[in-house]
Every structure is written in structure tokens, then in C-alpha cells.
mmCIF file of C-alpha atoms in Angstrom:
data_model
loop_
_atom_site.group_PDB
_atom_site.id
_atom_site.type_symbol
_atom_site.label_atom_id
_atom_site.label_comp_id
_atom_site.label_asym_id
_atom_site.label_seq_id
_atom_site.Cartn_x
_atom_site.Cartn_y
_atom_site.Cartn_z
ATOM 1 C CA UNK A 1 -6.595 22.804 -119.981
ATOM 2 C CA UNK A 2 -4.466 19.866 -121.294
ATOM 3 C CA UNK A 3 -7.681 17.521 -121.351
ATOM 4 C CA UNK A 4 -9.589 20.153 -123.570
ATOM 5 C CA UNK A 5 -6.989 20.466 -125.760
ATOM 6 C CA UNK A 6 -6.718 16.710 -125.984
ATOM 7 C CA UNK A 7 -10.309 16.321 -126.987
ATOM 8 C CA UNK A 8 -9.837 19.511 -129.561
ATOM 9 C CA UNK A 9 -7.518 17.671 -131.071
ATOM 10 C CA UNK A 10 -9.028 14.230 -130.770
ATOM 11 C CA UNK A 11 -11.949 15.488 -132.776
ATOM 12 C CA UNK A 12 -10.248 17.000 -135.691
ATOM 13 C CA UNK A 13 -8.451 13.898 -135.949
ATOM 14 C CA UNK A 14 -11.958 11.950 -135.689
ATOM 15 C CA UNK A 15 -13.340 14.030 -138.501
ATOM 16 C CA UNK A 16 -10.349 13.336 -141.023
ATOM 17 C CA UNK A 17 -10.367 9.441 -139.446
ATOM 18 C CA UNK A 18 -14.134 8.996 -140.450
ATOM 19 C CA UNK A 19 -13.315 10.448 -144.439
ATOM 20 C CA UNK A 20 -9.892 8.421 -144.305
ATOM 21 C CA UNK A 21 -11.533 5.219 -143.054
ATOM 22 C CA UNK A 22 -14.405 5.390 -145.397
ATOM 23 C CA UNK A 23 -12.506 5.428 -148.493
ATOM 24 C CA UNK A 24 -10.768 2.812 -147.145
ATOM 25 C CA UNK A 25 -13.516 0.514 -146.459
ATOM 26 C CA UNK A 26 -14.870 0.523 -149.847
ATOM 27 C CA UNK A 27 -11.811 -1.066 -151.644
ATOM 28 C CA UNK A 28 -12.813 -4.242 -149.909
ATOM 29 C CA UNK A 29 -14.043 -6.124 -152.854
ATOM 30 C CA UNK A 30 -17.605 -7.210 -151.226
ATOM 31 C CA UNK A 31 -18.323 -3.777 -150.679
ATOM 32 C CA UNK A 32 -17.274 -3.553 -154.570
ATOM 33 C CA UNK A 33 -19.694 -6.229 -155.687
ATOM 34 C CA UNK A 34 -22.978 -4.812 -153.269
ATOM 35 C CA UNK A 35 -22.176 -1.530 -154.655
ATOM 36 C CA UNK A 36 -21.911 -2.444 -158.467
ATOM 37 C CA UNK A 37 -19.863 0.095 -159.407
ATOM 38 C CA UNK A 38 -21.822 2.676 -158.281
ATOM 39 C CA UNK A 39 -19.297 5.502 -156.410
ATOM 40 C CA UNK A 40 -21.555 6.800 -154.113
ATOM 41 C CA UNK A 41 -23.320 3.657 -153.141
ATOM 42 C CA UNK A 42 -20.045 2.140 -152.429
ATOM 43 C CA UNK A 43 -19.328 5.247 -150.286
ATOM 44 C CA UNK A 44 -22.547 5.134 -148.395
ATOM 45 C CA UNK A 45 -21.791 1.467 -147.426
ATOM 46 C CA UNK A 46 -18.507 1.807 -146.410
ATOM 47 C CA UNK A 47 -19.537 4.899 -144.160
ATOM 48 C CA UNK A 48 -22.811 3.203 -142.849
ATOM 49 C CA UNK A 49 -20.479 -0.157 -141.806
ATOM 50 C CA UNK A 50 -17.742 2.176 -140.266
ATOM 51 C CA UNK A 51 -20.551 4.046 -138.034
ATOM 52 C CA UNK A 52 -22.116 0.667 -137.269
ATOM 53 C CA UNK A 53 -19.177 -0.441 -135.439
ATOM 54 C CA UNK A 54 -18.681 2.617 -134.065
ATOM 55 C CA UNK A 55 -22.202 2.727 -132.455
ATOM 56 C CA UNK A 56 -21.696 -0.507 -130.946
ATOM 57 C CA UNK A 57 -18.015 0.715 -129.758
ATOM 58 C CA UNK A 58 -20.194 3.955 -128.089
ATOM 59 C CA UNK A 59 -23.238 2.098 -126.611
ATOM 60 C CA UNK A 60 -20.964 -0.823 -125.239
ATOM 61 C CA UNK A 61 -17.897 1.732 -123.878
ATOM 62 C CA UNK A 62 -18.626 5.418 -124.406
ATOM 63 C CA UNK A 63 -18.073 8.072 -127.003
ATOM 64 C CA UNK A 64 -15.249 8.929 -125.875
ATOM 65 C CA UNK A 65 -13.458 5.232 -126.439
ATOM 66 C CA UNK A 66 -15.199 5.237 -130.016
ATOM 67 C CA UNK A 67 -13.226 8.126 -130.680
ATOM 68 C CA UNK A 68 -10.150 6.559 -129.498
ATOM 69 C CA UNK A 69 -10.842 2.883 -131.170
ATOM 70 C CA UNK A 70 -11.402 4.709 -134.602
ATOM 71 C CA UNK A 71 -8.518 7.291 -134.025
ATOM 72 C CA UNK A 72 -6.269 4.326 -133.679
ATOM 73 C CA UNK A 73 -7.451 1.956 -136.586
ATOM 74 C CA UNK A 74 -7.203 5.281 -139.104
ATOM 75 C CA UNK A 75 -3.572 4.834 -137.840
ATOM 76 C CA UNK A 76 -3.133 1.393 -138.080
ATOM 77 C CA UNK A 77 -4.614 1.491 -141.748
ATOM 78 C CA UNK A 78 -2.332 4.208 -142.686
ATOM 79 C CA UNK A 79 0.534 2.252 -141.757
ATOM 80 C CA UNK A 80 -0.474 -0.742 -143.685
ATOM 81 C CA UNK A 81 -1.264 1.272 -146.504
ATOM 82 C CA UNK A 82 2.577 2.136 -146.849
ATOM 83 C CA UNK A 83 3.919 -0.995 -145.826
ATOM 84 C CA UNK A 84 1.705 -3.010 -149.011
ATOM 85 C CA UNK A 85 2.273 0.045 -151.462
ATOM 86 C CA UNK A 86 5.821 -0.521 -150.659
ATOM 87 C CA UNK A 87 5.920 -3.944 -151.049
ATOM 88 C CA UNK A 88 3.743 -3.800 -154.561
ATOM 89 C CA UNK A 89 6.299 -0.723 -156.050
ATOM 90 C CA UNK A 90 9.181 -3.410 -155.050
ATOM 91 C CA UNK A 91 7.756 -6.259 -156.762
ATOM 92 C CA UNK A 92 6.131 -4.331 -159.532
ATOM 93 C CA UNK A 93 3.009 -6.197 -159.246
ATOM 94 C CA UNK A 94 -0.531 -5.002 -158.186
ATOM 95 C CA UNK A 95 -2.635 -6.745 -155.325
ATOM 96 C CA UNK A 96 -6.042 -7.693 -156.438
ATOM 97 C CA UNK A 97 -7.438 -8.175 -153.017
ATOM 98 C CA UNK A 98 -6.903 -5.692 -150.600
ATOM 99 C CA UNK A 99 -4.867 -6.956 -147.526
ATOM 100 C CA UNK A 100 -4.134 -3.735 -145.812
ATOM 101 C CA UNK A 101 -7.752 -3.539 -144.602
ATOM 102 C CA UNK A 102 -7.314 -7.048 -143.130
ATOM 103 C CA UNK A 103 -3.740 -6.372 -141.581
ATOM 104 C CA UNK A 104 -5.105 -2.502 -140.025
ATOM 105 C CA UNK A 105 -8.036 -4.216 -138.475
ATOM 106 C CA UNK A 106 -5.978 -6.907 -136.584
ATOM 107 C CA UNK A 107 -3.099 -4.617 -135.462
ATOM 108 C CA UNK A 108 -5.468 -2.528 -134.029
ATOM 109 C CA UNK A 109 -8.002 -5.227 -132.793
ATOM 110 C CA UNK A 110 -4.490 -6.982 -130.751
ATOM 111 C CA UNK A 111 -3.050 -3.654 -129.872
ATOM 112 C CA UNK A 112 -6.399 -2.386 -128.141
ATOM 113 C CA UNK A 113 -6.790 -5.520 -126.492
ATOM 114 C CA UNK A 114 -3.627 -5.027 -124.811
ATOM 115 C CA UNK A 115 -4.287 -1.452 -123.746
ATOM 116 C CA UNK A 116 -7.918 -2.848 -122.544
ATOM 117 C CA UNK A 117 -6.316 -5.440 -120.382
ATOM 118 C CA UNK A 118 -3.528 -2.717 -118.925
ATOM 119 C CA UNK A 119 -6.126 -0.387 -117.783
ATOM 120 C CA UNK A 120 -8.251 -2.741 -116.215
ATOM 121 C CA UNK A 121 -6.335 -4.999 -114.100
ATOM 122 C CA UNK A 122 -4.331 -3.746 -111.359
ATOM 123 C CA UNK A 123 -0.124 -4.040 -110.714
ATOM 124 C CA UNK A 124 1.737 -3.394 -107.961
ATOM 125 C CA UNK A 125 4.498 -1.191 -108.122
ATOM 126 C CA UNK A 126 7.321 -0.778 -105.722
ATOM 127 C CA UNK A 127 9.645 1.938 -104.242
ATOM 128 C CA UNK A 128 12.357 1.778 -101.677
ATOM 129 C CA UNK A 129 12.817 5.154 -99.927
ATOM 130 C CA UNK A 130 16.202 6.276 -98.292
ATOM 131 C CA UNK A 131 16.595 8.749 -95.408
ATOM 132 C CA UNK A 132 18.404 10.042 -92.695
ATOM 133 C CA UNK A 133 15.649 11.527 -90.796
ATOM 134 C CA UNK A 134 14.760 9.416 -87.585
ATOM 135 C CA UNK A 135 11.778 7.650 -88.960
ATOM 136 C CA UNK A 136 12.531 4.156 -88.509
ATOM 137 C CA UNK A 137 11.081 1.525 -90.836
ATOM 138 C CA UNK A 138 7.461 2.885 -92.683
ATOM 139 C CA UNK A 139 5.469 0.931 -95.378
ATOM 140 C CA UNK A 140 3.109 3.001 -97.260
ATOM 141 C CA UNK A 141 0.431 1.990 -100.044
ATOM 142 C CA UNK A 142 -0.667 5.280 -102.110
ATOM 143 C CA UNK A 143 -3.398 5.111 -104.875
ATOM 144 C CA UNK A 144 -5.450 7.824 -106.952
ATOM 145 C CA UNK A 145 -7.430 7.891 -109.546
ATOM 146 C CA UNK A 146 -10.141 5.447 -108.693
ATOM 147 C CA UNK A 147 -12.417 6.774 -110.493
ATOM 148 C CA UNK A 148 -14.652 4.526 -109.157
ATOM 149 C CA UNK A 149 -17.667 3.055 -111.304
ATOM 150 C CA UNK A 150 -14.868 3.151 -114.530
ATOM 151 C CA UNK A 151 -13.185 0.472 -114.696
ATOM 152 C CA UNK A 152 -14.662 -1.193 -111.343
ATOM 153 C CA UNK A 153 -17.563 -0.209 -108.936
ATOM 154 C CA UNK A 154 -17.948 0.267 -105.790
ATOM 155 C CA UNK A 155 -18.444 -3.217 -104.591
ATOM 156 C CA UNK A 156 -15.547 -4.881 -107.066
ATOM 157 C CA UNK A 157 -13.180 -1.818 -105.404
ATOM 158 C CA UNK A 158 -13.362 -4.261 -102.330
ATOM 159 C CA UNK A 159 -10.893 -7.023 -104.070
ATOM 160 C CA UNK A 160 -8.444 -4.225 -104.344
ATOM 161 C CA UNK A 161 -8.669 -3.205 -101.210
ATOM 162 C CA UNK A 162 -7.613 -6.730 -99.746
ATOM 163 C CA UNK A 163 -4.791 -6.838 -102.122
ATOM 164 C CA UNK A 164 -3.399 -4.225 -100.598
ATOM 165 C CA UNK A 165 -4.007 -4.943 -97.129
ATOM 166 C CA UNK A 166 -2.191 -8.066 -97.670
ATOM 167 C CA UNK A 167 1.281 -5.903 -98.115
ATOM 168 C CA UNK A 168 0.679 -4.959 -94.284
ATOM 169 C CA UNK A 169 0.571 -1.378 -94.685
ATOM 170 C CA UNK A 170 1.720 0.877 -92.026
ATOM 171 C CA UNK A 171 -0.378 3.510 -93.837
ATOM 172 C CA UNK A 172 -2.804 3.923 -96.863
ATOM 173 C CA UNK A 173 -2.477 7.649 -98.797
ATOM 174 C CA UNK A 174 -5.669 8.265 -101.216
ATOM 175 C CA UNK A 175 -4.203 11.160 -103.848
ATOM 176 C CA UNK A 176 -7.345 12.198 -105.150
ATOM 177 C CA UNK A 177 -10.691 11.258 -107.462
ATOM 178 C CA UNK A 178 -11.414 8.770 -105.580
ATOM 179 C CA UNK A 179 -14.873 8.849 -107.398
ATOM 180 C CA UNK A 180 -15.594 11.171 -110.474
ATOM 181 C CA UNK A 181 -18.565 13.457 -111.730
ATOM 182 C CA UNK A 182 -20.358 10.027 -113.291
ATOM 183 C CA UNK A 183 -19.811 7.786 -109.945
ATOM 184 C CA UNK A 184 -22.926 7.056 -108.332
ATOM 185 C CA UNK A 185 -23.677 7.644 -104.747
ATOM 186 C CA UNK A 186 -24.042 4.029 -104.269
ATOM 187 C CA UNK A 187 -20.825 3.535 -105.661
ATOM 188 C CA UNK A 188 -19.434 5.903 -103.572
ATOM 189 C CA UNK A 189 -20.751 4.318 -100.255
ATOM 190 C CA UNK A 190 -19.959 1.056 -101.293
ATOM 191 C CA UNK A 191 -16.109 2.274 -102.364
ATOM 192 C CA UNK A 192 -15.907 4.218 -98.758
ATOM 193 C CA UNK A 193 -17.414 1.318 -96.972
ATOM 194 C CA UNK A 194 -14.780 -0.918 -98.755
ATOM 195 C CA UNK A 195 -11.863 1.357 -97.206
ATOM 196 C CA UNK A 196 -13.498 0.804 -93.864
ATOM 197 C CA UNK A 197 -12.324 -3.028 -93.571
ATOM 198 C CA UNK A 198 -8.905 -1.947 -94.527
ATOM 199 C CA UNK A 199 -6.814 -3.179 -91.676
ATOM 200 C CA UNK A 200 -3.055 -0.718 -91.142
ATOM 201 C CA UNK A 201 -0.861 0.375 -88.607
ATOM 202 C CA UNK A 202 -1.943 4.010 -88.417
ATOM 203 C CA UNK A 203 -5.003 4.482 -90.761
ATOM 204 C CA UNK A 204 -6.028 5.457 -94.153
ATOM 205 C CA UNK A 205 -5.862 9.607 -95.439
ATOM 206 C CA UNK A 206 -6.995 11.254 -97.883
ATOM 207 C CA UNK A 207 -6.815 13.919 -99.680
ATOM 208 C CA UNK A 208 -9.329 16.131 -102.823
ATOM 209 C CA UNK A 209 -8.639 15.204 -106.241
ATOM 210 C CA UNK A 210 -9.938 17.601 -109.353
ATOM 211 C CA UNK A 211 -13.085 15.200 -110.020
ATOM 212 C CA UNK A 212 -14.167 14.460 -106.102
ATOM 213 C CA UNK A 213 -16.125 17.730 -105.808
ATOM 214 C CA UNK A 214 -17.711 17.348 -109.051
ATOM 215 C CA UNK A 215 -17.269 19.676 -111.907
ATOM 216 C CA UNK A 216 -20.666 19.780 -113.154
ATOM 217 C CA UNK A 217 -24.423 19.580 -111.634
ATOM 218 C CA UNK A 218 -23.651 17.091 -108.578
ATOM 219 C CA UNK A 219 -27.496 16.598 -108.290
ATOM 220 C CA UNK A 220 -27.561 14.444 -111.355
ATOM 221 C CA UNK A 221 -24.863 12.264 -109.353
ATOM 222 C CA UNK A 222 -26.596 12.184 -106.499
ATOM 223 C CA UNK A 223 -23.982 13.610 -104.071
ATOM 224 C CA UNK A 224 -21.828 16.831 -102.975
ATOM 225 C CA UNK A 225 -18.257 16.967 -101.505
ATOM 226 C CA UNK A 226 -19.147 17.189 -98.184
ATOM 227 C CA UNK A 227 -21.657 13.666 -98.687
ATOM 228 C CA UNK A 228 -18.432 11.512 -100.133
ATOM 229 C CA UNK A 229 -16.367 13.372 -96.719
ATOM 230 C CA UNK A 230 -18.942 12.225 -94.075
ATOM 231 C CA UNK A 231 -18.719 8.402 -95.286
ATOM 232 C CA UNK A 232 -14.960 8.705 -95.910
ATOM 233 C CA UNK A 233 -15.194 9.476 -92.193
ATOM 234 C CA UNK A 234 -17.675 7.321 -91.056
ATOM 235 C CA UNK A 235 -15.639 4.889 -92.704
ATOM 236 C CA UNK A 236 -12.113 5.744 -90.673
ATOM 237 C CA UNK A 237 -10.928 7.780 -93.215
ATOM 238 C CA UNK A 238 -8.878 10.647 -92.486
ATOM 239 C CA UNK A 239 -9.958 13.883 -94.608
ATOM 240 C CA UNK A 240 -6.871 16.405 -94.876
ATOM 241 C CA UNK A 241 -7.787 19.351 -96.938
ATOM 242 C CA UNK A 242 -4.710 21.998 -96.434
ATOM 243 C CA UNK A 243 -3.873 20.116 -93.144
ATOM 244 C CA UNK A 244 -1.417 17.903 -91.671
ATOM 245 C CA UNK A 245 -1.324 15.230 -88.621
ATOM 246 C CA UNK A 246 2.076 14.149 -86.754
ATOM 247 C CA UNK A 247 1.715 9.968 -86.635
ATOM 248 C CA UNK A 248 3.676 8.010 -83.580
ATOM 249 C CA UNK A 249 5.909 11.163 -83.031
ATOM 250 C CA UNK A 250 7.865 10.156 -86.562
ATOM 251 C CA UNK A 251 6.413 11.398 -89.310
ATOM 252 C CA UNK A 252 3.616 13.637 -90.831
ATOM 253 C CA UNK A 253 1.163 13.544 -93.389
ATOM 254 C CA UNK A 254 -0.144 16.982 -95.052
ATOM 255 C CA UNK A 255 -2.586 16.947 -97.613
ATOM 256 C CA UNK A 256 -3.376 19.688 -99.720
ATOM 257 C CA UNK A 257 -6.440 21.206 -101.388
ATOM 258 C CA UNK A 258 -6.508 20.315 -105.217
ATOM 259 C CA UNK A 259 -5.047 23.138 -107.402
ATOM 260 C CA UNK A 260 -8.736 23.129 -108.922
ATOM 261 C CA UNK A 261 -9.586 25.040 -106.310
ATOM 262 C CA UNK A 262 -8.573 27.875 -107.057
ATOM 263 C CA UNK A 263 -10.011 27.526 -110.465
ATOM 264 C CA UNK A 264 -13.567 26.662 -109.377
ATOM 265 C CA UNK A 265 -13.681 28.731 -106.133
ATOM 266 C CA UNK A 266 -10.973 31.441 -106.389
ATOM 267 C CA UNK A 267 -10.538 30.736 -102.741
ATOM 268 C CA UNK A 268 -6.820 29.078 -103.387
ATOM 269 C CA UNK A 269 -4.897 26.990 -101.272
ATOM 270 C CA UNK A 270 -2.252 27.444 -98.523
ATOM 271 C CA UNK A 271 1.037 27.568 -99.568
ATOM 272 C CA UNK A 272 3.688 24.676 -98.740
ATOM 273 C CA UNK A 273 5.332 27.327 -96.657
ATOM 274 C CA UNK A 274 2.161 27.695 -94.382
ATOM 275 C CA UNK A 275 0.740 24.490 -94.082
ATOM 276 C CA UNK A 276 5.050 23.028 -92.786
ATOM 277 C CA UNK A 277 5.308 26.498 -91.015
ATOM 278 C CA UNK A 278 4.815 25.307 -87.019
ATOM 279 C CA UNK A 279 5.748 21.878 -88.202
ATOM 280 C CA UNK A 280 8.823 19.839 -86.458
ATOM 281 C CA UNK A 281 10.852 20.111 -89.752
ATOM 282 C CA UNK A 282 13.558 17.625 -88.606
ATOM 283 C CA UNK A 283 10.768 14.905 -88.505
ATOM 284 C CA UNK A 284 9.749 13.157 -91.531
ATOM 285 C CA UNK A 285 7.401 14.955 -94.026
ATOM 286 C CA UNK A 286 4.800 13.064 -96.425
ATOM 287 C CA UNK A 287 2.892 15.304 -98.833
ATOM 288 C CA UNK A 288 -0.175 14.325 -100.491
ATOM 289 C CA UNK A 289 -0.852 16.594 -103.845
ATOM 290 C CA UNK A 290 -3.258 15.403 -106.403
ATOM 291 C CA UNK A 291 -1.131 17.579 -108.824
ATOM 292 C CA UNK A 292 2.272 17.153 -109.548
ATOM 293 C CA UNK A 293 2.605 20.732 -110.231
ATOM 294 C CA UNK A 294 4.395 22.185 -107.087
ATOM 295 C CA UNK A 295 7.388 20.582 -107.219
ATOM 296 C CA UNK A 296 9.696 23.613 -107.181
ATOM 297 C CA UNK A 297 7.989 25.093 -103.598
ATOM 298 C CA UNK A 298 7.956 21.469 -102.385
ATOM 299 C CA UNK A 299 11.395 21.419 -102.661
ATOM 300 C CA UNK A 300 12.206 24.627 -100.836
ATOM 301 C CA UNK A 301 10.311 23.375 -98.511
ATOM 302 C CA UNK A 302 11.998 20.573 -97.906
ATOM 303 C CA UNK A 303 9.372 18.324 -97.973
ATOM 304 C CA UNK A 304 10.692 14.516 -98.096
ATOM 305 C CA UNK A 305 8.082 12.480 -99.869
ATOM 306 C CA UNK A 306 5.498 13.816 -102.409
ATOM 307 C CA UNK A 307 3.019 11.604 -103.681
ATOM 308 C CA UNK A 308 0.324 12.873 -106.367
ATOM 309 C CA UNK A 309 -2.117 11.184 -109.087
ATOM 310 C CA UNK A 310 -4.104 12.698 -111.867
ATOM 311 C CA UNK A 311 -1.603 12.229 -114.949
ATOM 312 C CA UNK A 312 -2.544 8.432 -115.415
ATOM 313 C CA UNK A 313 0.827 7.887 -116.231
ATOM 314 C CA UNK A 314 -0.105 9.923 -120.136
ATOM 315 C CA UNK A 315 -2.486 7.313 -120.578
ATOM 316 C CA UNK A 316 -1.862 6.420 -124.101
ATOM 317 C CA UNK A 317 1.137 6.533 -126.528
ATOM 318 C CA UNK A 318 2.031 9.692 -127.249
ATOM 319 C CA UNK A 319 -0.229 11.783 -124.853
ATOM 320 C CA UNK A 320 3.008 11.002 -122.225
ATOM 321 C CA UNK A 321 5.317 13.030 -124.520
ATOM 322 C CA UNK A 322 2.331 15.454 -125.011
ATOM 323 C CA UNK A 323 1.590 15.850 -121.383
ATOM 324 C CA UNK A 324 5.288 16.558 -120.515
ATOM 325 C CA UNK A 325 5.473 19.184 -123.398
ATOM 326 C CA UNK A 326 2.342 21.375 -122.909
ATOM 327 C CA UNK A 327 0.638 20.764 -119.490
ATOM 328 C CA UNK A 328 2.112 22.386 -116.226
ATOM 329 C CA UNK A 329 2.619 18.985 -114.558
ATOM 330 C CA UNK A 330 6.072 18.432 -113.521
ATOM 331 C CA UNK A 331 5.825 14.984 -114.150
ATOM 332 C CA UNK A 332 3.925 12.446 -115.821
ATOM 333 C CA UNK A 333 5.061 8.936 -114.121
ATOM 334 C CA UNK A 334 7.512 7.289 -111.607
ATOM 335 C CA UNK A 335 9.792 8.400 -109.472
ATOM 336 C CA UNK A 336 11.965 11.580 -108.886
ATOM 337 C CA UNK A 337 14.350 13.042 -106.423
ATOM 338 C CA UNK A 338 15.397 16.581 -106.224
ATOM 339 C CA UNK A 339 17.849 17.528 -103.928
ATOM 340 C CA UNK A 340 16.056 16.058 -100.224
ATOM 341 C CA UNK A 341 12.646 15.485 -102.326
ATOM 342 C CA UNK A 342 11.258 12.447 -102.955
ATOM 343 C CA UNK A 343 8.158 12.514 -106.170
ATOM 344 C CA UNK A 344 6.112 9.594 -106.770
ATOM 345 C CA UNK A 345 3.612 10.041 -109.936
ATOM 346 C CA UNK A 346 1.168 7.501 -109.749
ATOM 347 C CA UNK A 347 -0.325 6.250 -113.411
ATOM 348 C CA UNK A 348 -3.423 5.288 -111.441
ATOM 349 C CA UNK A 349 -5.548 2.350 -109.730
ATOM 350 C CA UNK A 350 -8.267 2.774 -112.857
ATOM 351 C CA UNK A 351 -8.949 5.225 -115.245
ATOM 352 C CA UNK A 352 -11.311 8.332 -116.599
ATOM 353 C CA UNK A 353 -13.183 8.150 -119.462
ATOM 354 C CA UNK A 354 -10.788 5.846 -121.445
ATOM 355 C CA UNK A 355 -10.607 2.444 -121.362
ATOM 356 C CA UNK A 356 -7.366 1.615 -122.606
ATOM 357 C CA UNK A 357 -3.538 2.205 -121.130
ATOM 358 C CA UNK A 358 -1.142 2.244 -123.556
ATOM 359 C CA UNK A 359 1.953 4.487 -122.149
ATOM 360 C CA UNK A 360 1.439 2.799 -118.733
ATOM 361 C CA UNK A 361 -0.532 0.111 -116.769
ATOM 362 C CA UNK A 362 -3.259 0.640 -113.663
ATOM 363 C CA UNK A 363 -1.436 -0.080 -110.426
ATOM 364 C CA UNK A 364 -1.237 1.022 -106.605
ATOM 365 C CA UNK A 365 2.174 2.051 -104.981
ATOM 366 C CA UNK A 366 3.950 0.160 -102.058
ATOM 367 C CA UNK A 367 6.518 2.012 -100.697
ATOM 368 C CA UNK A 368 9.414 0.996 -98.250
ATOM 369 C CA UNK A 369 10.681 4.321 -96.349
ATOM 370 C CA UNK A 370 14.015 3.044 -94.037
ATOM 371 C CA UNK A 371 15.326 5.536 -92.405
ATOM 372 C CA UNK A 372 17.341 6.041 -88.866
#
């Protein structure tokens, strides 16, 4: 629901960018001197230039990212409108070239480029857990959001997966769209196959994301739910849907369906109460939760460590502050405790359908659990 309202809202904002930008365009004074004077010849070629770049923008990365790129420059150009019509009613003196455009178009140009190179290179972020459960010493790497064939395919997911092996996990936690609805099923193979020559302690798990299953015809992708589950498992993946495994007599992992399912299926999902209830609760509990929506039964449950995906950290300034104000996620990014509970929000290995991080960076988690 957030996502829909996003994209609402994204293309009102489109439609006013496109008349805003326009107008703008044609006070460059070459677009003055083609158009001779002529209003509406100067209008066509400043809206013909702007939907040239554009087009390129939408071939090259999507029209979703053309949105965003031309969202952000009407910004950028409404700035620098203020900040020169400032500076001209200070000095009482009127421009005769028109800088603004010049200054809007390299703002945004720099501050795209940054968000570009944030979403598609990888960090590592770290988190050192506390307990006094009788767990020992546990490294864990957790990603989601993968997405894979967005920002990488399935082949180039392979570097990523070394990286992390080189932290000598313990144990590798997958939180969900691993792949999307546009991934193709030789993406997916190669991505599975990739998780295959990861080398841990106790193995890799996994658990559904809202994209995984597919939201729309999965024919036209090439590939169903249960396809991307047998070569996770062919691959040594471990597939939890509403189930959970006891590791070395220490701890347990329990991964739960994806709260989509109950939107797409009406089937539901077991409650936190029934998936711990014939658990060993004095053992360490890991949760894995595509959506950090549950926090209040995870608590009661006493569940120690949550970790969960599918916010992308909010993405881009302000969809963070958005996200916190009218989705039902509990959180957007980082780390929480409440009371025993430990949440980790991952902002994501890759991305969705935008190609640009602004409020956040692409990254996997490493996390040190010490306990007794």
C-alpha cells in the first residue's frame, strides 16, 4: 500500500515537474534565438528537449528512474530559482543569462551520481549482539533484497557472495526477494548456484520475501515459487516457510511466511506464539521476517534477534520520514532493542525498481552475537 501511494504521488508530481521544467527550459537564451520569439515554438522546444532526455533516462534505466531523475531536477531548479531571484532583488540588478538552469542541472547531475553509486556498490555493516542466553560466540551475515538482475545478475551476485564468505560466517540468513517479478530464471539459477559455493559453519536459510513468489503472471518470468525453492535446495539452501530448526543444540532459526501472504492467498501465517510454542525458550531465538511489522508479538514472545528486509532503508530522501509516518513497518533502518528483542532493518544488498539510494547505502549485515 505504501509503494502505490508512492507512485500516486510520484506521478502528480511528474505531471506538474514536466509543465515546471518546460517553462524553465525555454529561458535558456539558445532556445530564445531557435524559437525567434515565437511563444509556442519556444515551448515546443523546450518540452521536446526535456522528453528527449527523458527517453534516453527510460530506455537506458527504466520509467520508473525517469520519473525520479526529472522529479529531482524540478527540485533542484526550484531551489536555484530562489537562491538567483534572491541574489538579483539584493543587488537590484537583472541577470541576462540564465544561470539557474546551469546550477539545477549540475546539483542534480552530482547529487544523482552519488545516489547511483550508493545503490550499486555494496557496504558492510556491523552489529555486536549482547546476551545472557548460553549461546557462546555466533557470527551471522543477513542480506535481503537482492533483487537480483537490478542492480547485479545472477552471475555478478557471485563477487558478493565471496565477500561475505571471507567474514567466516557461522551462518548466512536470506530475509526475502531474493529475486523479483522481472528476474529471469537464469538469473535465478545462476544467483542460487552462487549461494551453493558459500562456505559457513552451519549453512545458509532462507526465508519468502513479498516479490519471490511473484506478484504478477510468473510465466512471463519464466518461473514459480516452488522452481526458485528446488534450486535454493539443490543448492544447500535451507527453505523455512513458518518453520524453525535448533543448530548445534544453541540456537534456532525460524523463518516466517511473508505477511503478503495473507494478502495474495488469504491462507495467513502462524503466529509467533505457534511457530516458538514447543520450542526450548531458554535457548537462543533468531527470527527471520521479511517485514518489520511484528515487532510488538515478537516481543511477547521473547524472541532475541529479529532480522527483516523490504524497507531499503526509505530508499531516498524523504521517503524514510514518509515510510515511518504512513506505512505499518515498525521500522525503516538499523538497529533496535525492546526490552529482550533485538531488530535489525536491513536497507538492502541492491535495490527494486530504483536506481539510486539517497537515505541509505546497499550493504549486507555481519553480526557478532557473544553470549554465555
Amino acid at each position: 500500500m505504501f509503494w502505490i501511494f508512492i507512485f500516486i504521488l510520484m506521478l502528480i508530481i511528474a505531471g506538474l515537474g514536466i509543465a515546471y521544467l518546460t517553462s524553465r527550459i525555454c529561458r535558456f537564451e539558445f532556445v530564445q534565438k531557435i524559437s525567434r520569439g515565437n511563444r509556442k515554438v519556444r515551448i515546443i522546444i523546450g518540452l521536446t528537449l526535456l522528453l528527449a532526455v527523458l527517453a534516453v533516462i527510460w530506455l537506458t534505466m527504466g520509467p520508473v528512474n525517469a520519473v525520479v531523475c526529472m522529479i529531482h531536477l524540478a527540485l533542484f531548479w526550484f531551489i536555484s530559482d530562489i537562491i538567483f531571484f534572491s541574489i538579483e532583488k539584493r543587488i537590484s540588478k537583472k541577470r541576462k543569462r540564465y544561470y539557474a538552469g546551469g546550477l539545477a542541472i549540475t546539483l542534480c547531475v552530482v547529487y544523482l551520481s552519488i545516489g547511483w553509486f550508493l545503490a550499486n556498490h555494496v557496504w558492510e555493516t556491523n552489529y555486536t549482539i549482547m546476551t545472557d542466553k548460553e549461546v557462546g560466540e555466533l557470527r551471522i551475515i543477513q542480506f535481503a533484497d537482492s533483487h537480483i538482475g537490478t542492480t547485479f545478475d545472477g552471475k555478478e551476485f557471485e563477487k558478493y557472495v565471496k565477500q561475505m564468505e571471507e567474514q567466516n560466517p557461522d551462518v548466512v540468513m536470506i530475509t526475502g526477494d531474493f529475486v523479483d517479478d522481472d528476474t529471469s530464471k537464469e538469473d535465478m539459477i545462476d544467483a542460487c548456484k552462487a549461494l551453493g559455493t558459500m562456505k559457513t559453519t552451519y549453512g545458509v536459510y532462507y526465508s519468502f520475501g513479498n516479490h519471490d513468489k511473484g506478484y504478477y503472471n510468473n510465466e512471463v518470468r519464466g518461473f514459480y515459487g516452488d522452481d526458485l525453492i528446488d534450486e535454493l535446495e539443490k543448492n544447500h539452501v535451507t527453505v523455512l516457510q513458518d518453520e524453525s530448526v535448533l543448530i548445534d543444540n544453541r540456537f534456532y532459526i525460524i523463518g516466517r511466511q511473508d505477511l503478503s501472504e495473507e494478502l495474495k492467498s488469504g491462507s495467513g501465517r502462524a503466529t509467533m506464539e505457534e511457530l516458538i510454542s514447543e520450542l526450548d525458550r531458554d535457548k537462543f531465538m533468531i527470527v527471520m521476517d521479511h517485514q518489520p511489522c511484528d515487532y510488538a508479538s515478537q516481543v511477547e514472545a521473547n524472541i532475541d534477534l529479529m532480522f527483516s528486509g523490504h524497507t531499503h532503508g526509505g530508499q531516498m530522501i524523504p521517503l524514510g520520514v514518509i515510510n515511518t509516518l504512513v506505512s505499518t513497518n515498525d521500522k525503516v533502518y538499523g538497529h533496535e532493542k525492546i526490552k529482550n528483542t533485538n531488530f535489525i532493518v536491513t536497507s538492502g544488498i541492491s535495490d527494486w525498481a530504483m536506481q539510486f539510494k539517497t537515505g541509505c547505502k546497499s550493504e549486507y549485515v555481519v553480526v557478532d552475537v557473544k553470549g554465555k
